[in-house]
Amino acid sequence: MTTAAHLEPQREMLSLVTARIRDAYVRKPFYVDGGLDLVSVCRELAAHALTHALVRDSRDGVERLGIFTTTDLRDALLRPEPPASLAVREVARFDLVEVQADAELFEALWLMVRHRVHRLVVRDGDAVLGVLSQLDLVSFVANHSHIIALQIDDAASVAELKAAAERVDQMVVLLQGSGIRIERVTGLVSELNTRLFARLWSLLAPPELIANSCLIVMGSEGRREQILKTDQDNALLLRDGFEFAGLDELAVRFSAALGELGYPPCPGQIMLSNPQWRQPLARFRESMRDWIYGADPDGPMRLAIFFDAAPVAGDAALLVEARRWLDTILAHDDAFLARFASAADQFSEPGGWWSWLTGSRRDEQPLDLKKLGTFPIVHGVRALALQYHVRAVGTVQRLQLLVAQHHIDEAMARDLTDALHFLMSLKLRHQLRQRQRGEPASNLVRASELGTLEREPLKDSLAIIKRFRGFLHQHFRFDAL
């Protein structure tokens, strides 16, 4: 029997054979003049955290291109001339091994082995695209995510970040088809998305703003349970007393840039471009109090979204302080907690539900995998975490802590974890199929779109959710509302 563990290396080897060099991490070219002395070259390399530079030089009136690496520096130090008096052209190597960007990645590996070099100059036609190192090539084969992370960290523009964001989506397709467990996929994607948001913020926001604020993501992104890109859910907590001119314009630019990266605007405007979601900590405390004790019917849901917040950039202590204050004002407010938790029970199964699952009905009434599947689990566990001041953000981590504190049965927590992971995996497969057909990804699925091996675990998962909703009914006393 073929296992996921056996599939992963097979798919990675297939990627090595079929992928193009431009798909790997090609480092941007960094040039120095051939007449520059070695001490100055090393100073430039240190300033840019590099271990090599391309050398532009000419001989007998003919332009030539070479490369200087730390290995060449080692050899240069053995020469009698002091480094400060040696021009880099004297020690650089001009017998470059080059490759075209559209060549197969396997060719790059073959060239490195044949010529016993650790770096290839990559050209796109006649233009130099950059340098492919052996380390980056091996990293690509071992882990595509490493290359994407490097691409994110080195991005100097929104356009370059967009290219990295698109590669995250490509990686999701590869991982989903490899049989890798859904929690590993979500963890990896969430880590890359966090770096993506942080890098975008660093490109747009000045250091003083970053140091005096905390950029947060919320909802499924904050819980690290989002895979495919959905609505933006983000906010900015500012240090009390700190003011920054031009924040309004910057916030709009940030939200627009996220849109370019594939994150559509939030229909409820829960994002930086909305002034309500970029406030000093003191005013944000007032907003939280209004969500709990005010008359706004959307208050509890806004609190739910914020309760899933995770820091992305800046001073994370601001978010810790906001969460600590929330624990204080919510102490022993059983009535609000019951109203808050009751949202997990707001969606009811349609008639003929079980016959739909068994395939005996063919009226093709769609099923919402979020409203009737993941949401009751996520929100019910969220309500318990809010009640018992559990600081973890992810649903599974919250369940583990609730079990450790004896607030929920271990068997129920295990069943909820299994159901959540199955539903997340089913939703991902369904949405990827929709995209392949050229349709927008949605949470609605029809019986005819599910195989037999999907219907049975779905039936079991919904039965688990039904039992959990019964537990919430009794625990929070919904009948008294």
Tab-separated table of C-alpha atoms in Angstrom:
chain	number	residue	atom	x	y	z
A	1	MET	CA	0.000	0.000	0.000
A	2	THR	CA	1.374	3.436	-0.975
A	3	THR	CA	1.516	5.848	1.952
A	4	ALA	CA	1.750	9.636	2.087
A	5	ALA	CA	5.303	9.262	3.398
A	6	HIS	CA	6.237	7.365	0.208
A	7	LEU	CA	4.360	9.774	-2.055
A	8	GLU	CA	6.135	12.906	-0.849
A	9	PRO	CA	9.656	12.047	-2.092
A	10	GLN	CA	8.202	10.681	-5.338
A	11	ARG	CA	6.400	13.935	-6.043
A	12	GLU	CA	9.442	16.002	-5.080
A	13	MET	CA	11.592	13.981	-7.518
A	14	LEU	CA	8.964	14.493	-10.195
A	15	SER	CA	9.168	18.225	-9.483
A	16	LEU	CA	12.952	18.098	-9.871
A	17	VAL	CA	12.639	16.512	-13.291
A	18	THR	CA	9.818	18.668	-14.668
A	19	ALA	CA	10.234	22.051	-12.951
A	20	ARG	CA	12.002	24.922	-14.678
A	21	ILE	CA	14.974	26.785	-13.290
A	22	ARG	CA	12.930	29.970	-12.992
A	23	ASP	CA	10.645	28.041	-10.588
A	24	ALA	CA	13.500	27.714	-8.105
A	25	TYR	CA	14.961	30.529	-6.040
A	26	VAL	CA	17.242	32.500	-8.365
A	27	ARG	CA	19.051	35.169	-6.378
A	28	LYS	CA	19.048	38.642	-7.860
A	29	PRO	CA	22.375	39.642	-9.442
A	30	PHE	CA	24.669	41.820	-7.360
A	31	TYR	CA	27.452	43.473	-9.348
A	32	VAL	CA	30.844	44.950	-8.433
A	33	ASP	CA	33.408	46.583	-10.675
A	34	GLY	CA	36.452	44.506	-11.523
A	35	GLY	CA	38.803	47.246	-10.325
A	36	LEU	CA	37.381	47.354	-6.792
A	37	ASP	CA	39.764	46.122	-4.085
A	38	LEU	CA	38.930	42.995	-2.081
A	39	VAL	CA	38.389	44.797	1.227
A	40	SER	CA	35.810	47.083	-0.381
A	41	VAL	CA	34.136	44.124	-2.107
A	42	CYS	CA	33.882	42.236	1.192
A	43	ARG	CA	32.462	45.335	2.831
A	44	GLU	CA	29.738	45.451	0.133
A	45	LEU	CA	28.996	41.750	0.529
A	46	ALA	CA	28.651	42.140	4.296
A	47	ALA	CA	26.325	45.118	3.906
A	48	HIS	CA	24.032	43.062	1.659
A	49	ALA	CA	24.412	39.751	3.569
A	50	LEU	CA	25.782	38.004	0.467
A	51	THR	CA	28.475	35.396	-0.141
A	52	HIS	CA	29.092	36.132	-3.826
A	53	ALA	CA	29.073	38.957	-6.366
A	54	LEU	CA	29.112	39.137	-10.143
A	55	VAL	CA	32.159	41.018	-11.431
A	56	ARG	CA	31.870	43.388	-14.383
A	57	ASP	CA	35.177	43.855	-16.135
A	58	SER	CA	36.777	44.322	-19.541
A	59	ARG	CA	39.898	42.871	-21.151
A	60	ASP	CA	41.371	44.177	-24.392
A	61	GLY	CA	38.258	46.279	-24.856
A	62	VAL	CA	35.892	43.313	-24.543
A	63	GLU	CA	33.315	43.245	-21.738
A	64	ARG	CA	33.350	40.138	-19.582
A	65	LEU	CA	31.444	38.836	-16.582
A	66	GLY	CA	32.921	36.910	-13.687
A	67	ILE	CA	32.006	35.759	-10.198
A	68	PHE	CA	33.682	36.276	-6.824
A	69	THR	CA	32.801	34.078	-3.847
A	70	THR	CA	33.999	33.556	-0.299
A	71	THR	CA	35.986	30.584	-1.603
A	72	ASP	CA	37.908	32.974	-3.862
A	73	LEU	CA	38.535	35.189	-0.845
A	74	ARG	CA	40.086	32.234	0.977
A	75	ASP	CA	42.485	31.649	-1.903
A	76	ALA	CA	43.259	35.367	-2.171
A	77	LEU	CA	44.326	35.516	1.475
A	78	LEU	CA	47.085	33.015	0.684
A	79	ARG	CA	48.662	35.427	-1.825
A	80	PRO	CA	51.514	37.724	-0.770
A	81	GLU	CA	49.636	40.912	-1.712
A	82	PRO	CA	47.433	42.454	1.017
A	83	PRO	CA	43.693	42.286	0.194
A	84	ALA	CA	43.381	46.061	0.124
A	85	SER	CA	45.791	46.211	-2.821
A	86	LEU	CA	44.242	43.343	-4.795
A	87	ALA	CA	41.598	44.159	-7.412
A	88	VAL	CA	38.717	41.695	-7.421
A	89	ARG	CA	39.403	40.947	-11.123
A	90	GLU	CA	42.681	39.336	-10.039
A	91	VAL	CA	40.945	36.600	-8.052
A	92	ALA	CA	37.477	36.356	-9.639
A	93	ARG	CA	36.643	33.514	-12.013
A	94	PHE	CA	35.483	34.404	-15.519
A	95	ASP	CA	34.850	30.890	-16.801
A	96	LEU	CA	31.205	31.033	-15.791
A	97	VAL	CA	28.824	28.109	-16.166
A	98	GLU	CA	25.527	29.510	-17.429
A	99	VAL	CA	22.047	28.137	-17.973
A	100	GLN	CA	18.792	29.460	-19.389
A	101	ALA	CA	15.892	30.165	-17.002
A	102	ASP	CA	13.487	27.929	-18.951
A	103	ALA	CA	15.796	24.907	-18.836
A	104	GLU	CA	14.713	21.996	-16.665
A	105	LEU	CA	15.892	22.070	-13.082
A	106	PHE	CA	17.489	18.673	-13.592
A	107	GLU	CA	19.847	20.294	-16.132
A	108	ALA	CA	21.040	22.706	-13.458
A	109	LEU	CA	21.882	19.820	-11.171
A	110	TRP	CA	23.684	18.033	-13.988
A	111	LEU	CA	25.742	21.142	-14.835
A	112	MET	CA	26.783	21.604	-11.204
A	113	VAL	CA	27.936	18.005	-10.964
A	114	ARG	CA	29.707	18.016	-14.331
A	115	HIS	CA	31.587	21.282	-13.826
A	116	ARG	CA	32.050	20.879	-10.068
A	117	VAL	CA	30.604	24.305	-9.311
A	118	HIS	CA	28.206	25.459	-6.620
A	119	ARG	CA	26.624	28.340	-8.549
A	120	LEU	CA	25.189	28.867	-12.006
A	121	VAL	CA	24.556	32.182	-13.728
A	122	VAL	CA	20.961	32.123	-14.953
A	123	ARG	CA	20.073	34.026	-18.114
A	124	ASP	CA	16.701	34.900	-19.592
A	125	GLY	CA	17.758	35.207	-23.201
A	126	ASP	CA	20.820	37.477	-23.097
A	127	ALA	CA	19.831	39.201	-19.845
A	128	VAL	CA	21.271	37.969	-16.556
A	129	LEU	CA	18.378	36.892	-14.331
A	130	GLY	CA	20.510	36.011	-11.316
A	131	VAL	CA	22.490	33.233	-9.664
A	132	LEU	CA	21.248	29.766	-8.720
A	133	SER	CA	23.225	28.254	-5.859
A	134	GLN	CA	23.551	24.577	-5.063
A	135	LEU	CA	22.086	25.193	-1.617
A	136	ASP	CA	18.976	26.824	-3.066
A	137	LEU	CA	18.623	24.036	-5.620
A	138	VAL	CA	18.773	21.364	-2.924
A	139	SER	CA	16.358	23.369	-0.794
A	140	PHE	CA	13.907	23.503	-3.692
A	141	VAL	CA	14.015	19.741	-4.038
A	142	ALA	CA	13.718	19.190	-0.275
A	143	ASN	CA	11.089	21.787	0.457
A	144	HIS	CA	9.355	24.157	-1.954
A	145	SER	CA	8.222	26.309	0.972
A	146	HIS	CA	11.823	27.262	1.768
A	147	ILE	CA	12.147	28.869	-1.655
A	148	ILE	CA	8.891	30.756	-1.264
A	149	ALA	CA	9.995	32.025	2.157
A	150	LEU	CA	13.249	33.324	0.660
A	151	GLN	CA	11.318	34.955	-2.154
A	152	ILE	CA	9.043	36.687	0.362
A	153	ASP	CA	11.932	37.902	2.534
A	154	ASP	CA	13.807	39.296	-0.477
A	155	ALA	CA	10.782	40.914	-2.144
A	156	ALA	CA	11.326	44.606	-2.790
A	157	SER	CA	7.901	45.407	-4.253
A	158	VAL	CA	4.263	44.383	-4.180
A	159	ALA	CA	4.724	42.797	-7.613
A	160	GLU	CA	7.466	40.516	-6.260
A	161	LEU	CA	5.300	39.596	-3.281
A	162	LYS	CA	2.457	38.781	-5.661
A	163	ALA	CA	4.686	36.264	-7.435
A	164	ALA	CA	5.427	34.622	-4.079
A	165	ALA	CA	1.728	34.584	-3.147
A	166	GLU	CA	0.907	32.806	-6.400
A	167	ARG	CA	3.552	30.186	-5.647
A	168	VAL	CA	1.894	29.539	-2.282
A	169	ASP	CA	-1.301	28.609	-4.152
A	170	GLN	CA	0.692	26.317	-6.459
A	171	MET	CA	2.289	24.678	-3.430
A	172	VAL	CA	-1.156	24.013	-1.910
A	173	VAL	CA	-2.190	22.092	-5.032
A	174	LEU	CA	1.003	20.021	-4.876
A	175	LEU	CA	0.669	19.256	-1.167
A	176	GLN	CA	-3.033	18.423	-1.361
A	177	GLY	CA	-2.348	15.900	-4.097
A	178	SER	CA	0.490	14.350	-2.085
A	179	GLY	CA	-1.805	13.065	0.660
A	180	ILE	CA	-0.117	15.224	3.314
A	181	ARG	CA	-2.248	15.731	6.425
A	182	ILE	CA	-4.381	18.852	6.286
A	183	GLU	CA	-3.037	20.262	9.564
A	184	ARG	CA	0.486	20.207	8.124
A	185	VAL	CA	-0.679	22.007	5.004
A	186	THR	CA	-2.481	24.706	6.996
A	187	GLY	CA	0.488	25.193	9.311
A	188	LEU	CA	2.867	25.655	6.393
A	189	VAL	CA	0.558	27.966	4.455
A	190	SER	CA	-0.167	30.045	7.568
A	191	GLU	CA	3.542	30.493	8.251
A	192	LEU	CA	4.152	31.696	4.703
A	193	ASN	CA	1.126	34.010	4.820
A	194	THR	CA	2.344	35.528	8.079
A	195	ARG	CA	5.701	36.279	6.475
A	196	LEU	CA	3.893	37.663	3.434
A	197	PHE	CA	1.817	40.107	5.516
A	198	ALA	CA	4.828	41.118	7.592
A	199	ARG	CA	6.962	41.770	4.517
A	200	LEU	CA	4.230	43.816	2.850
A	201	TRP	CA	3.832	45.881	6.012
A	202	SER	CA	7.595	46.467	6.196
A	203	LEU	CA	7.600	47.665	2.578
A	204	LEU	CA	4.841	50.202	3.233
A	205	ALA	CA	5.122	51.262	6.888
A	206	PRO	CA	8.062	53.247	8.337
A	207	PRO	CA	10.021	51.770	11.276
A	208	GLU	CA	8.577	54.172	13.849
A	209	LEU	CA	5.023	53.087	13.022
A	210	ILE	CA	5.947	49.405	13.137
A	211	ALA	CA	7.630	49.850	16.534
A	212	ASN	CA	4.595	51.623	18.022
A	213	SER	CA	1.846	49.362	16.733
A	214	CYS	CA	0.841	45.744	16.331
A	215	LEU	CA	-0.442	44.492	13.000
A	216	ILE	CA	-2.796	41.560	13.563
A	217	VAL	CA	-4.663	39.054	11.407
A	218	MET	CA	-7.945	37.595	12.605
A	219	GLY	CA	-10.528	34.959	11.833
A	220	SER	CA	-9.311	31.775	10.156
A	221	GLU	CA	-5.994	33.437	9.284
A	222	GLY	CA	-5.391	34.208	12.943
A	223	ARG	CA	-6.333	30.647	13.943
A	224	ARG	CA	-3.925	29.336	11.261
A	225	GLU	CA	-6.773	27.379	9.684
A	226	GLN	CA	-6.986	29.151	6.336
A	227	ILE	CA	-5.532	27.570	3.201
A	228	LEU	CA	-6.924	29.242	0.094
A	229	LYS	CA	-7.066	33.023	0.160
A	230	THR	CA	-10.361	34.492	1.355
A	231	ASP	CA	-11.479	37.871	2.709
A	232	GLN	CA	-9.102	40.190	4.494
A	233	ASP	CA	-9.468	40.204	8.285
A	234	ASN	CA	-6.820	42.456	9.824
A	235	ALA	CA	-6.406	45.359	12.212
A	236	LEU	CA	-3.797	47.669	13.727
A	237	LEU	CA	-3.410	48.346	17.449
A	238	LEU	CA	-1.565	51.602	18.140
A	239	ARG	CA	0.363	52.485	21.255
A	240	ASP	CA	-1.531	55.054	23.342
A	241	GLY	CA	-0.192	58.553	22.731
A	242	PHE	CA	1.498	57.658	19.439
A	243	GLU	CA	0.340	59.514	16.348
A	244	PHE	CA	1.390	59.035	12.753
A	245	ALA	CA	0.524	61.508	10.014
A	246	GLY	CA	-0.642	59.815	6.850
A	247	LEU	CA	-1.910	56.665	8.550
A	248	ASP	CA	-5.240	56.827	6.726
A	249	GLU	CA	-3.585	56.819	3.322
A	250	LEU	CA	-1.140	54.100	4.349
A	251	ALA	CA	-3.954	51.862	5.582
A	252	VAL	CA	-5.789	52.190	2.272
A	253	ARG	CA	-2.587	51.332	0.395
A	254	PHE	CA	-2.063	48.251	2.567
A	255	SER	CA	-5.589	46.940	1.986
A	256	ALA	CA	-5.290	47.612	-1.746
A	257	ALA	CA	-1.937	45.830	-1.895
A	258	LEU	CA	-3.416	42.779	-0.161
A	259	GLY	CA	-6.076	42.803	-2.852
A	260	GLU	CA	-3.318	42.650	-5.466
A	261	LEU	CA	-1.853	39.653	-3.624
A	262	GLY	CA	-5.163	37.801	-3.973
A	263	TYR	CA	-6.950	38.700	-0.720
A	264	PRO	CA	-10.277	40.347	-1.614
A	265	PRO	CA	-11.703	43.116	0.582
A	266	CYS	CA	-13.759	42.002	3.577
A	267	PRO	CA	-17.494	42.531	2.910
A	268	GLY	CA	-17.862	43.653	6.533
A	269	GLN	CA	-14.913	46.072	6.177
A	270	ILE	CA	-12.927	44.359	8.938
A	271	MET	CA	-9.562	45.586	7.709
A	272	LEU	CA	-7.072	48.423	8.095
A	273	SER	CA	-8.762	50.709	5.601
A	274	ASN	CA	-11.689	50.960	8.068
A	275	PRO	CA	-10.790	53.463	10.875
A	276	GLN	CA	-12.640	51.267	13.411
A	277	TRP	CA	-9.936	48.628	12.969
A	278	ARG	CA	-6.921	50.914	13.459
A	279	GLN	CA	-7.110	52.548	16.865
A	280	PRO	CA	-4.979	53.241	19.934
A	281	LEU	CA	-5.232	50.549	22.586
A	282	ALA	CA	-7.399	52.690	24.895
A	283	ARG	CA	-10.010	53.291	22.192
A	284	PHE	CA	-9.873	49.669	21.159
A	285	ARG	CA	-10.762	48.730	24.737
A	286	GLU	CA	-13.841	50.945	24.436
A	287	SER	CA	-14.787	49.170	21.214
A	288	MET	CA	-14.522	45.793	22.924
A	289	ARG	CA	-16.746	47.014	25.757
A	290	ASP	CA	-19.323	48.139	23.184
A	291	TRP	CA	-19.196	44.737	21.485
A	292	ILE	CA	-20.082	43.103	24.791
A	293	TYR	CA	-22.448	45.566	26.440
A	294	GLY	CA	-23.629	47.734	23.538
A	295	ALA	CA	-26.763	47.396	21.436
A	296	ASP	CA	-25.009	46.584	18.148
A	297	PRO	CA	-26.224	43.110	17.056
A	298	ASP	CA	-22.914	42.587	15.218
A	299	GLY	CA	-20.916	43.167	18.413
A	300	PRO	CA	-20.589	39.492	19.461
A	301	MET	CA	-19.415	38.472	15.993
A	302	ARG	CA	-16.842	41.263	15.912
A	303	LEU	CA	-15.583	40.071	19.263
A	304	ALA	CA	-15.408	36.532	17.887
A	305	ILE	CA	-13.268	37.686	14.968
A	306	PHE	CA	-10.957	39.674	17.246
A	307	PHE	CA	-10.691	36.796	19.716
A	308	ASP	CA	-8.910	34.845	16.981
A	309	ALA	CA	-6.293	37.575	16.479
A	310	ALA	CA	-2.613	36.749	16.051
A	311	PRO	CA	0.280	39.238	15.777
A	312	VAL	CA	2.049	39.630	12.444
A	313	ALA	CA	4.389	42.583	12.919
A	314	GLY	CA	5.279	45.208	15.488
A	315	ASP	CA	4.874	45.082	19.262
A	316	ALA	CA	2.936	41.899	20.134
A	317	ALA	CA	2.634	43.102	23.747
A	318	LEU	CA	-0.170	45.439	22.615
A	319	LEU	CA	-2.286	42.455	21.603
A	320	VAL	CA	-1.453	40.645	24.855
A	321	GLU	CA	-2.634	43.677	26.818
A	322	ALA	CA	-5.879	43.863	24.825
A	323	ARG	CA	-6.579	40.174	25.473
A	324	ARG	CA	-5.803	40.571	29.179
A	325	TRP	CA	-8.263	43.458	29.455
A	326	LEU	CA	-10.910	41.401	27.654
A	327	ASP	CA	-10.540	38.644	30.261
A	328	THR	CA	-11.116	41.241	32.973
A	329	ILE	CA	-14.343	42.753	31.647
A	330	LEU	CA	-15.803	39.374	30.740
A	331	ALA	CA	-15.349	37.784	34.151
A	332	HIS	CA	-18.513	35.923	35.241
A	333	ASP	CA	-20.749	37.409	32.517
A	334	ASP	CA	-22.652	34.203	31.867
A	335	ALA	CA	-25.498	35.908	30.010
A	336	PHE	CA	-23.224	37.383	27.347
A	337	LEU	CA	-21.250	34.148	27.024
A	338	ALA	CA	-24.492	32.249	26.371
A	339	ARG	CA	-25.569	34.737	23.676
A	340	PHE	CA	-22.077	34.597	22.220
A	341	ALA	CA	-21.993	30.785	22.124
A	342	SER	CA	-25.504	30.467	20.675
A	343	ALA	CA	-24.201	31.536	17.251
A	344	ALA	CA	-22.800	27.998	16.911
A	345	ASP	CA	-26.405	26.775	16.788
A	346	GLN	CA	-27.818	29.351	14.372
A	347	PHE	CA	-27.714	27.188	11.230
A	348	SER	CA	-30.078	24.224	10.954
A	349	GLU	CA	-29.834	21.216	8.687
A	350	PRO	CA	-32.313	21.185	5.806
A	351	GLY	CA	-35.037	18.603	5.643
A	352	GLY	CA	-34.119	15.208	4.298
A	353	TRP	CA	-30.550	15.723	5.428
A	354	TRP	CA	-29.640	12.092	6.025
A	355	SER	CA	-31.172	10.910	2.764
A	356	TRP	CA	-29.109	13.611	1.013
A	357	LEU	CA	-25.960	12.156	2.539
A	358	THR	CA	-26.791	8.592	1.576
A	359	GLY	CA	-27.480	9.681	-1.977
A	360	SER	CA	-31.170	8.628	-2.012
A	361	ARG	CA	-32.203	12.239	-2.752
A	362	ARG	CA	-31.245	13.885	-5.992
A	363	ASP	CA	-32.791	17.316	-5.658
A	364	GLU	CA	-29.254	18.724	-5.556
A	365	GLN	CA	-29.875	21.021	-2.623
A	366	PRO	CA	-26.370	22.358	-1.779
A	367	LEU	CA	-24.729	21.851	1.579
A	368	ASP	CA	-22.672	24.622	3.168
A	369	LEU	CA	-19.472	23.058	4.500
A	370	LYS	CA	-18.740	26.137	6.596
A	371	LYS	CA	-22.098	26.999	8.157
A	372	LEU	CA	-23.070	23.413	8.921
A	373	GLY	CA	-19.571	21.990	9.238
A	374	THR	CA	-16.538	23.905	10.448
A	375	PHE	CA	-18.302	26.933	11.967
A	376	PRO	CA	-20.204	25.121	14.776
A	377	ILE	CA	-16.935	23.463	15.847
A	378	VAL	CA	-14.797	26.592	15.584
A	379	HIS	CA	-17.261	28.916	17.274
A	380	GLY	CA	-18.331	26.479	19.980
A	381	VAL	CA	-14.717	25.872	20.964
A	382	ARG	CA	-14.077	29.616	20.717
A	383	ALA	CA	-16.895	30.279	23.191
A	384	LEU	CA	-15.469	27.764	25.661
A	385	ALA	CA	-12.015	29.312	25.281
A	386	LEU	CA	-13.479	32.765	25.937
A	387	GLN	CA	-15.270	31.510	29.029
A	388	TYR	CA	-12.221	29.817	30.534
A	389	HIS	CA	-9.616	32.429	29.449
A	390	VAL	CA	-7.766	30.031	27.175
A	391	ARG	CA	-5.162	32.099	25.352
A	392	ALA	CA	-4.481	29.666	22.491
A	393	VAL	CA	-5.858	30.809	19.134
A	394	GLY	CA	-6.067	27.652	17.016
A	395	THR	CA	-9.143	25.452	17.466
A	396	VAL	CA	-7.156	22.246	18.058
A	397	GLN	CA	-4.836	23.951	20.537
A	398	ARG	CA	-7.855	25.341	22.365
A	399	LEU	CA	-9.365	21.867	22.570
A	400	GLN	CA	-6.137	20.446	23.984
A	401	LEU	CA	-6.002	23.098	26.710
A	402	LEU	CA	-9.701	22.688	27.521
A	403	VAL	CA	-9.102	18.949	27.994
A	404	ALA	CA	-6.032	19.619	30.151
A	405	GLN	CA	-8.121	21.941	32.350
A	406	HIS	CA	-10.946	19.352	32.543
A	407	HIS	CA	-13.522	21.571	30.831
A	408	ILE	CA	-14.278	19.129	28.021
A	409	ASP	CA	-14.125	15.359	27.628
A	410	GLU	CA	-11.027	14.000	25.903
A	411	ALA	CA	-13.053	11.721	23.621
A	412	MET	CA	-15.240	14.622	22.481
A	413	ALA	CA	-12.167	16.770	21.816
A	414	ARG	CA	-10.613	13.993	19.753
A	415	ASP	CA	-13.797	13.531	17.723
A	416	LEU	CA	-14.097	17.282	17.118
A	417	THR	CA	-10.472	17.447	15.983
A	418	ASP	CA	-10.979	14.591	13.542
A	419	ALA	CA	-14.214	16.114	12.226
A	420	LEU	CA	-12.632	19.548	11.794
A	421	HIS	CA	-9.648	18.156	9.889
A	422	PHE	CA	-11.864	16.054	7.644
A	423	LEU	CA	-14.116	19.014	6.828
A	424	MET	CA	-11.144	21.286	6.127
A	425	SER	CA	-9.686	18.668	3.801
A	426	LEU	CA	-13.007	18.085	2.061
A	427	LYS	CA	-13.534	21.813	1.588
A	428	LEU	CA	-10.039	22.213	0.118
A	429	ARG	CA	-10.522	19.350	-2.343
A	430	HIS	CA	-13.927	20.697	-3.331
A	431	GLN	CA	-12.667	24.254	-3.856
A	432	LEU	CA	-9.658	23.115	-5.872
A	433	ARG	CA	-11.996	21.108	-8.120
A	434	GLN	CA	-14.148	24.221	-8.547
A	435	ARG	CA	-11.103	26.250	-9.566
A	436	GLN	CA	-10.053	23.601	-12.074
A	437	ARG	CA	-13.488	23.930	-13.679
A	438	GLY	CA	-13.056	27.696	-13.851
A	439	GLU	CA	-15.653	28.319	-11.134
A	440	PRO	CA	-15.247	30.581	-8.088
A	441	ALA	CA	-14.364	28.659	-4.927
A	442	SER	CA	-17.271	28.360	-2.496
A	443	ASN	CA	-18.357	26.412	0.567
A	444	LEU	CA	-21.425	24.955	-1.160
A	445	VAL	CA	-21.218	21.322	-2.248
A	446	ARG	CA	-23.799	19.079	-3.906
A	447	ALA	CA	-24.326	15.383	-3.310
A	448	SER	CA	-23.368	14.520	-6.876
A	449	GLU	CA	-19.965	16.120	-6.323
A	450	LEU	CA	-19.072	13.778	-3.461
A	451	GLY	CA	-17.763	10.263	-3.753
A	452	THR	CA	-18.901	7.421	-1.508
A	453	LEU	CA	-15.661	7.613	0.482
A	454	GLU	CA	-16.400	11.284	1.159
A	455	ARG	CA	-20.052	10.896	2.151
A	456	GLU	CA	-19.514	8.388	4.940
A	457	PRO	CA	-16.948	10.411	6.931
A	458	LEU	CA	-19.045	13.530	6.265
A	459	LYS	CA	-22.027	11.745	7.807
A	460	ASP	CA	-19.899	10.811	10.838
A	461	SER	CA	-18.540	14.357	11.150
A	462	LEU	CA	-21.996	15.910	11.128
A	463	ALA	CA	-23.133	13.446	13.784
A	464	ILE	CA	-20.184	14.569	15.958
A	465	ILE	CA	-21.162	18.202	15.401
A	466	LYS	CA	-24.756	17.453	16.370
A	467	ARG	CA	-23.596	15.949	19.676
A	468	PHE	CA	-21.335	18.943	20.285
A	469	ARG	CA	-24.187	21.354	19.687
A	470	GLY	CA	-26.208	19.414	22.245
A	471	PHE	CA	-23.337	19.814	24.701
A	472	LEU	CA	-23.240	23.571	24.055
A	473	HIS	CA	-27.027	23.790	24.564
A	474	GLN	CA	-26.718	22.252	27.997
A	475	HIS	CA	-23.447	23.915	29.023
A	476	PHE	CA	-24.479	27.498	28.157
A	477	ARG	CA	-28.193	26.956	28.841
A	478	PHE	CA	-29.455	28.218	25.494
A	479	ASP	CA	-33.035	27.485	26.590
A	480	ALA	CA	-32.789	30.345	29.081
A	481	LEU	CA	-32.018	32.919	26.423
